[in-house]
XYZ file of C-alpha atoms in Angstrom:
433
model
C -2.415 29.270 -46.045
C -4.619 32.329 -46.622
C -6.911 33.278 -44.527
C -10.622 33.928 -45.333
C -13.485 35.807 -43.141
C -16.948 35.561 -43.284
C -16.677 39.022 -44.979
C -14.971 38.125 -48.006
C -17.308 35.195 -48.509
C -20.463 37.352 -48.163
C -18.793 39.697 -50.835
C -17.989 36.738 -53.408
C -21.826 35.393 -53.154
C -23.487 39.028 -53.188
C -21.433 40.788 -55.630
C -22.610 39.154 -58.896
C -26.445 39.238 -57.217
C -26.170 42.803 -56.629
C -24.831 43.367 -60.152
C -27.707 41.532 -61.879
C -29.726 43.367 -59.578
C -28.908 47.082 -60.546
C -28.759 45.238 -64.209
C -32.344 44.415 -63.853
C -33.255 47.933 -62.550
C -31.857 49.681 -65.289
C -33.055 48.019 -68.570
C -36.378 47.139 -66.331
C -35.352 43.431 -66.844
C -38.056 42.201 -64.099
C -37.099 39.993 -61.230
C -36.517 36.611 -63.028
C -32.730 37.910 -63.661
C -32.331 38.365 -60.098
C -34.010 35.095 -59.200
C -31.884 33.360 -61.195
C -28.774 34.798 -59.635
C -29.980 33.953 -56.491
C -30.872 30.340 -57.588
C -26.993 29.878 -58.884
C -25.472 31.519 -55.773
C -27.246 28.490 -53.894
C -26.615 25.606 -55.935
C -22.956 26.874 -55.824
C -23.466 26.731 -52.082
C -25.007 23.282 -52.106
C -22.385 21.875 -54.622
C -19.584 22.988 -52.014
C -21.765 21.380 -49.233
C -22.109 18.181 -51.548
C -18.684 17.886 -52.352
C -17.765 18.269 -48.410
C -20.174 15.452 -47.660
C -19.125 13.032 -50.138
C -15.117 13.669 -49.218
C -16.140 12.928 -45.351
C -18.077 9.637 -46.479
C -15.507 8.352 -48.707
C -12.896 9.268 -46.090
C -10.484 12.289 -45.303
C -7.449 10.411 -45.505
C -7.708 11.147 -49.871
C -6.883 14.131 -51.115
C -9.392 17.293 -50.168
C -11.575 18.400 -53.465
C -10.199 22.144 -54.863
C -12.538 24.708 -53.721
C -11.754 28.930 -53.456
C -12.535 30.947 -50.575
C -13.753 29.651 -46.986
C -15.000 26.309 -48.524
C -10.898 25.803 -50.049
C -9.974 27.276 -46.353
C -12.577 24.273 -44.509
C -11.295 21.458 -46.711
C -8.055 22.169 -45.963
C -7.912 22.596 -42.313
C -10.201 19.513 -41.864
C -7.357 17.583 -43.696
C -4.890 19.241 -41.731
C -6.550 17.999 -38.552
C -7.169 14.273 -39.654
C -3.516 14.027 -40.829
C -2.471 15.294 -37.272
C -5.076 12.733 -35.333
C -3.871 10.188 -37.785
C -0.044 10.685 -37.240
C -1.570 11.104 -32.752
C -2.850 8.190 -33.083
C -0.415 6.166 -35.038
C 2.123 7.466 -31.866
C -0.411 6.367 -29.089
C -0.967 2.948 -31.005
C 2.720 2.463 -31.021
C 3.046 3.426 -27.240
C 0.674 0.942 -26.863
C 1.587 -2.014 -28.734
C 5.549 -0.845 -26.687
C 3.745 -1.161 -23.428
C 1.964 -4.408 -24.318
C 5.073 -5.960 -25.925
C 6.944 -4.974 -22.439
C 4.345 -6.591 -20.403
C 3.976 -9.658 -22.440
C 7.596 -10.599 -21.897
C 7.671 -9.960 -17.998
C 7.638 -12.946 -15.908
C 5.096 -11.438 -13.509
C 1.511 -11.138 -14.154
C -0.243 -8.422 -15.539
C -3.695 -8.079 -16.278
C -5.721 -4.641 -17.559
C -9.194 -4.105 -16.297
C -11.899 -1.675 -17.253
C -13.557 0.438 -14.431
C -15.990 -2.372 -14.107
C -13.979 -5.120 -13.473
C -13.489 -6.289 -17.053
C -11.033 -7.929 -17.954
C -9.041 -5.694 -21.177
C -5.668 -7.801 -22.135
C -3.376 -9.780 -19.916
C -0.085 -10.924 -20.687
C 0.709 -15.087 -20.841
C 2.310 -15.253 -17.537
C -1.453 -14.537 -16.000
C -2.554 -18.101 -17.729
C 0.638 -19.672 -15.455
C 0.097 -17.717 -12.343
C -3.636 -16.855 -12.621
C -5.296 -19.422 -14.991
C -6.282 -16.333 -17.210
C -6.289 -16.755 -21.080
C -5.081 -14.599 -22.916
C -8.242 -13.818 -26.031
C -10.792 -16.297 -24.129
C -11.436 -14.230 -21.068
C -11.351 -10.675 -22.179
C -14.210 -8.920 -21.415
C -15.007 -11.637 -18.786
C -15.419 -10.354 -15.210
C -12.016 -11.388 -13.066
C -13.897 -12.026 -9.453
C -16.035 -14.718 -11.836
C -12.684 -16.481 -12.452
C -10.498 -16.018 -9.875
C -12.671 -16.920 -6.731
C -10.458 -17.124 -3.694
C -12.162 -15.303 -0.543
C -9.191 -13.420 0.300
C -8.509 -12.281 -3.273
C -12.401 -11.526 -3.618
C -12.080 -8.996 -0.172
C -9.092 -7.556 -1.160
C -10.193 -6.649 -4.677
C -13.735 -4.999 -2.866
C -12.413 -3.690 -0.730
C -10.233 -1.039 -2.630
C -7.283 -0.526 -0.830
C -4.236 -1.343 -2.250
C -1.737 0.158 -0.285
C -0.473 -3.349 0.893
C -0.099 -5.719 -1.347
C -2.087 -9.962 -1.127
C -0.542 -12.661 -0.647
C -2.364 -15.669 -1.529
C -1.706 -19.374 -3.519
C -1.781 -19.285 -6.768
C -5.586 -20.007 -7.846
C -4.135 -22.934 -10.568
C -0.904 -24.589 -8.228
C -1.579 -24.316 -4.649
C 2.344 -24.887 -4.331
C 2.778 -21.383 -5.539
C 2.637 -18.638 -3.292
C 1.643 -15.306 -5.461
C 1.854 -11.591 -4.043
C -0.724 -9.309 -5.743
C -1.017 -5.519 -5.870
C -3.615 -3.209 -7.778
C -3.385 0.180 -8.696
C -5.862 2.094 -10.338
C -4.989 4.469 -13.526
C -6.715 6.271 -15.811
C -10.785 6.457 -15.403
C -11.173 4.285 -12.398
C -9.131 1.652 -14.788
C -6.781 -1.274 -12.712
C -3.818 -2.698 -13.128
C -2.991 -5.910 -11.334
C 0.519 -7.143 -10.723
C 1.140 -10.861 -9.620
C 4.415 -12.018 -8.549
C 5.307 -15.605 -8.302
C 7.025 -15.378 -4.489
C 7.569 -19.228 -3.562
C 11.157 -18.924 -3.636
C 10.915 -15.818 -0.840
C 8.278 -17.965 1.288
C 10.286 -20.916 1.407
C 13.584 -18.991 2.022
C 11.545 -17.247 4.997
C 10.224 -20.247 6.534
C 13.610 -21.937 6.503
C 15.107 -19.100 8.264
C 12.085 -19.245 11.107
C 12.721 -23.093 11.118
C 16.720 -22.805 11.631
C 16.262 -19.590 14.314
C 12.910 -21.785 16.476
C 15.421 -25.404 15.910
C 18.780 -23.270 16.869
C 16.872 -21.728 20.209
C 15.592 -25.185 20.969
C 18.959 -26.700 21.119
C 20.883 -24.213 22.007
C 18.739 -24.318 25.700
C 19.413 -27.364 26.925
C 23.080 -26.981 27.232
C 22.727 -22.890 28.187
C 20.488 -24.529 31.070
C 23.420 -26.733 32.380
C 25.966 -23.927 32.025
C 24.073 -21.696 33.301
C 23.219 -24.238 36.393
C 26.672 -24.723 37.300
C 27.345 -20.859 37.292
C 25.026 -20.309 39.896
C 26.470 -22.988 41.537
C 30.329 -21.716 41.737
C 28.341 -18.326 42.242
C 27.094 -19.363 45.494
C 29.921 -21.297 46.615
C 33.098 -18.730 45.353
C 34.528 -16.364 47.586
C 38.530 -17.730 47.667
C 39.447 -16.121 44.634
C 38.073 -12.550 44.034
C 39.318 -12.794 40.410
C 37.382 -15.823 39.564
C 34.317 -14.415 41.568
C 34.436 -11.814 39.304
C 34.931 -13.514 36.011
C 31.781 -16.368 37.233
C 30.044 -13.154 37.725
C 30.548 -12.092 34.195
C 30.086 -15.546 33.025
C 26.207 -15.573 34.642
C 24.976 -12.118 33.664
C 25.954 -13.158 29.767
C 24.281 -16.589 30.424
C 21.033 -15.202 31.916
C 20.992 -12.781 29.144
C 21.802 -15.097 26.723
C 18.838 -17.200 28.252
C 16.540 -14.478 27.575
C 17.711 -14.149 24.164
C 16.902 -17.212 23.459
C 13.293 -17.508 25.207
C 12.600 -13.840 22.983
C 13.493 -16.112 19.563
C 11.574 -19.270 20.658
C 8.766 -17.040 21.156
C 8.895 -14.853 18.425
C 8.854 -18.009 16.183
C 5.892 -19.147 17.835
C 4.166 -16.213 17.028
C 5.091 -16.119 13.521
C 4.752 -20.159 12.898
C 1.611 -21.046 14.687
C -1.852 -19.847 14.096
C -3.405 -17.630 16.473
C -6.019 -20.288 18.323
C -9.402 -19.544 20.023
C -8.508 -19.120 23.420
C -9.601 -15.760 23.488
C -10.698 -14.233 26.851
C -12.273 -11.384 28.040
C -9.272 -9.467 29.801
C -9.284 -6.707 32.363
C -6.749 -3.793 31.859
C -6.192 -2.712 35.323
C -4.818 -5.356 37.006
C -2.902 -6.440 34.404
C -1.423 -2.350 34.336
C -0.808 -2.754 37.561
C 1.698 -5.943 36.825
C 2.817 -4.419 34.401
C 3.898 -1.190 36.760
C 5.491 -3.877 39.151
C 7.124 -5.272 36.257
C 8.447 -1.636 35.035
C 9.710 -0.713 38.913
C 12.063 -4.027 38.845
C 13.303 -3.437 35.256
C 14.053 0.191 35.420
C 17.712 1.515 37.333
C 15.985 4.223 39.487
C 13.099 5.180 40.209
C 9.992 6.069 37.595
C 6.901 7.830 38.263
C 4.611 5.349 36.592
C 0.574 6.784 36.425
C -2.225 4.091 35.157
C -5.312 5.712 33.317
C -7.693 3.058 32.777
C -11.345 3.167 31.382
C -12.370 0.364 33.667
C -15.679 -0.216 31.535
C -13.917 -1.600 28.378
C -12.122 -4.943 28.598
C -9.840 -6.958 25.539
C -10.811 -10.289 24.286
C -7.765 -11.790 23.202
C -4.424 -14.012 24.403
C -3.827 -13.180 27.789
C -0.334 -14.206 27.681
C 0.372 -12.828 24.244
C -1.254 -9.200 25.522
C 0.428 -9.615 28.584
C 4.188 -9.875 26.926
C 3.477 -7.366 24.343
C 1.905 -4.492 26.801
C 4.482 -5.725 29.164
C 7.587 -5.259 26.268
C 6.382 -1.770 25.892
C 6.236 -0.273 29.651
C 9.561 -1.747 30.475
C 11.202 -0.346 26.818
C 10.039 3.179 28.571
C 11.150 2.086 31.483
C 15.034 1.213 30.314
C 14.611 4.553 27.951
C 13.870 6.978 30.704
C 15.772 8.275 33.254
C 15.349 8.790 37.029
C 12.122 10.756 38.004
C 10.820 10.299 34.297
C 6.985 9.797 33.931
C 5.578 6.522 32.767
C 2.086 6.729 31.834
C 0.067 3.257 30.854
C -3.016 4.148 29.424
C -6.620 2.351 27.680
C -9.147 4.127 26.176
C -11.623 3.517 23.098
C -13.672 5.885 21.188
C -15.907 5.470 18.198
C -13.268 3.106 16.246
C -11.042 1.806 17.901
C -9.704 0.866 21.082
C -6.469 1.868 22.123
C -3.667 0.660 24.502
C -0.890 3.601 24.840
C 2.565 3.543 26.843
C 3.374 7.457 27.138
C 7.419 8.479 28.991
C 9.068 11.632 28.985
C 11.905 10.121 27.933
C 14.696 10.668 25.203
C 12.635 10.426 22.527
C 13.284 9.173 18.928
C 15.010 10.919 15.976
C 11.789 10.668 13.307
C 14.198 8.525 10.706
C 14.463 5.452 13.025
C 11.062 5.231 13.699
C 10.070 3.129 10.448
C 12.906 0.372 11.583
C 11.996 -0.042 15.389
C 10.047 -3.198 15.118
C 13.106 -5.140 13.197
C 14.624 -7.478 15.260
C 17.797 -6.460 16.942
C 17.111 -3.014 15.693
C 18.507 -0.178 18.113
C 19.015 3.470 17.794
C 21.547 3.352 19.891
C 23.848 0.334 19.547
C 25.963 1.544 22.980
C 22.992 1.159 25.307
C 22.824 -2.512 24.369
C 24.415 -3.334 27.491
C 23.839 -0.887 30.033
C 19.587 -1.508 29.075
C 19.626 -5.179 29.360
C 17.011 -6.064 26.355
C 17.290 -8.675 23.799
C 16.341 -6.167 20.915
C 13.612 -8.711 20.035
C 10.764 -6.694 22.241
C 8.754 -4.232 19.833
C 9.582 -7.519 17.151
C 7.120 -9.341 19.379
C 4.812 -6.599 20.140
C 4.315 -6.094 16.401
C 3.191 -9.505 15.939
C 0.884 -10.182 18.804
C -0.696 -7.243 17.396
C -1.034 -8.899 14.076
C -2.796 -11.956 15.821
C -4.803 -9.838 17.392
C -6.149 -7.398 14.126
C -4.139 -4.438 15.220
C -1.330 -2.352 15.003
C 1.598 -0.073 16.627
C 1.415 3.565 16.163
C 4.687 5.502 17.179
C 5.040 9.605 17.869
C 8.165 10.370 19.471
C 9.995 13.518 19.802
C 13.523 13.810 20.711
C 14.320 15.208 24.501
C 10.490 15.320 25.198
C 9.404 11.733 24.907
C 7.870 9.211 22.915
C 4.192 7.504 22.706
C 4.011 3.713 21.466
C 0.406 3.220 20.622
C -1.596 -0.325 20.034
C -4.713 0.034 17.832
C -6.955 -2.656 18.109
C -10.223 -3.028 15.877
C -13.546 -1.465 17.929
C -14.471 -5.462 18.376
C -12.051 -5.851 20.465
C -13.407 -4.427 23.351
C -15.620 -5.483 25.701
C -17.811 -3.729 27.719
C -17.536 -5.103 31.262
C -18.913 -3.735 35.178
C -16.687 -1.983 37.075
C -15.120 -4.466 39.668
């Protein structure tokens, strides 16, 4: 296609005026000749304007009127352009109507929302997991319809990072896991997952492990009893002394094993009750220190710094075994001379309880898997350190009870620091004893 300036343009509509002009000025025609001119050079103008207007009112999609010059040149690239949006948004309709076609079939959830909470389209698995209707409740606010407190904080709240588990709003025998994400223009997507099957799988594992410890105690008890017994009474044979030796380090280990599981069920299977107290650090630290001397093979420099003005509300005993899980983990991680430091501090935030060695440190990669039960970096210390493999398991969900959570930093050959974060109103200020 040709391209025309404003030059040529100029130069079609002034030509023929200037002609009749110097026309005009030669036979002494007078000005009406030139008026005229002029008059025709506009309504030319105006019938190209005309003809523009009524093509855009009746529609660009029908074929642009013929014009020459830059009015041929504007009809043309304005169809060019509408064809091109046309065929753009044919495409994005298509991608659309792919993407709701895809969601419509999943099994989960999925509902659109505008950046005001609206709700845009959701798929028919939101009417069985949700209660959400499909053409009834768009443009309906979703907090108005689904009103569950927990799913009401979560969705104010804003963070999404983790995703809410909650039962389903329409069958309470459901158990749903939702996650948001925002996309485009402060728009949200919402995912719900129908996760029954997972909960009930879950709590039948926690059942068998808590009914298996249970029963399994009894009779370890017994054995264990008559052990000690041959233990104390043995001295003929200095082969069988040895192997009843054997026989009762396995069985008191086995013991704690089993009182690490019975109490890491607890934890997981019974509510966290209201027998908070107001707990002082330092001589619980210094238990703790006693605690880490009797664990540890050698000897540990162990150093308390304790803000003696701040106290914990919370479960003693829970507190207790999870502050006490951490100091002797340094303690069976550290070697002879190592530093042990057992620290508890707040500041505007939060208030912190920190076990700091100069240990062996973690490798950065094994950090993320610490707190899984019988997790170890190092599956050969198993024996010579003593531990169940159950102990940062526990700490991590005392500190869920409690509102807070482990922080880790380790480096390897220099040391590591295990950190417990607990919400700002969880201390107490207390007086100095």
């Amino acid at each position: 296609m040709r391209y025309y300036s404003w030059k040529t343009e100029l130069l079609r509509i002034s030509l023929p005026i200037t002609l009749v002009a110097g026309a005009c000025a030669i036979f002494d025609l007078g000005i009406w000749p030139l008026f005229a001119a002029s008059l025709l050079a506009c309504a030319w103008l105006l019938r190209n304007l005309q003809r523009l207007s009524d093509w855009l009112y009746s529609g660009v999609d029908n074929e642009p009127p013929e014009a020459i010059g830059m009015w041929g040149q504007v009809f043309d690239v304005i169809y060019d352009m509408q064809r091109d949006a046309t065929q753009n948004t044919t495409k994005l309709q298509a991608m659309i109507d792919y993407l709701h076609s895809s969601f419509a079939s999943m099994s989960d959830a999925v509902v659109m929302l505008d950046p005001l909470g609206n709700i845009e389209w959701c798929n028919a698995s939101a009417n069985d997991l949700l209660g959400l209707r499909e053409g009834d409740d768009t443009g309906r606010q979703l907090i108005n319809l689904i009103r569950s407190p927990a799913f009401l904080r979560y969705f104010d709240a804003e963070k999404y990072q983790a995703p809410l588990e909650m039962p389903s709003p329409v069958n309470s025998n459901l158990s749903l896991s939702i996650s948001v994400s925002f996309f485009g223009q402060r728009n949200r997507l919402l995912f719900a997952r129908d996760v029954t099957r997972t909960h009930r799988l879950e709590k039948m594992r926690k059942d068998f492990v808590a009914n298996v410890s249970h029963e399994l105690r009894t009779p370890l008890t017994v054995i264990n009893g008559y052990l000690e017994t041959f233990s104390e009474h043995g001295g003929e044979n200095p082969r069988w002394d040895r192997a009843v030796s054997q026989m009762l380090q396995q069985s008191r280990r086995m013991h704690m094993l089993i009182q690490d599981l019975m109490l890491l069920s607890r934890l997981e299977a019974v509510p966290k009750g209201s027998d908070d107290t107001v707990i002082r650090l330092r001589p619980l630290m210094e238990m703790i220190r006693e605690e880490c001397g009797s664990a540890a093979k050698g000897t540990r420099r162990i150093v308390i710094e304790c803000d003696d003005k701040i106290a914990i509300n919370g479960n003693a005993n829970e507190l207790r075994s999870a502050f006490s899980n951490l100091a002797i983990n340094a303690a069976r991680y550290t070697a002879d001379d190592d530093t042990i430091t057992l620290r508890w501090y707040r500041d505007d935030d939060h208030a912190y309880f920190e076990v700091e060695d100069t240990g062996i440190g973690i490798e950065p990669q094994y950090i993320p898997r610490l707190t899984e039960r019988f997790y170890r970096v190092d599956q050969s210390r198993s024996l010579d350190t003593g531990g169940t493999g159950l102990g940062l398991a526990i700490v991590k969900h005392v500190l869920i009870r409690h509102r807070a959570e482990l922080r880790i930093r380790s480096v390897p050959n220099k040391g590591s620091v295990f950190t417990c974060v607990f919400p700002r109103s969880a201390a107490v200020a207390v007086t100095p004893a």
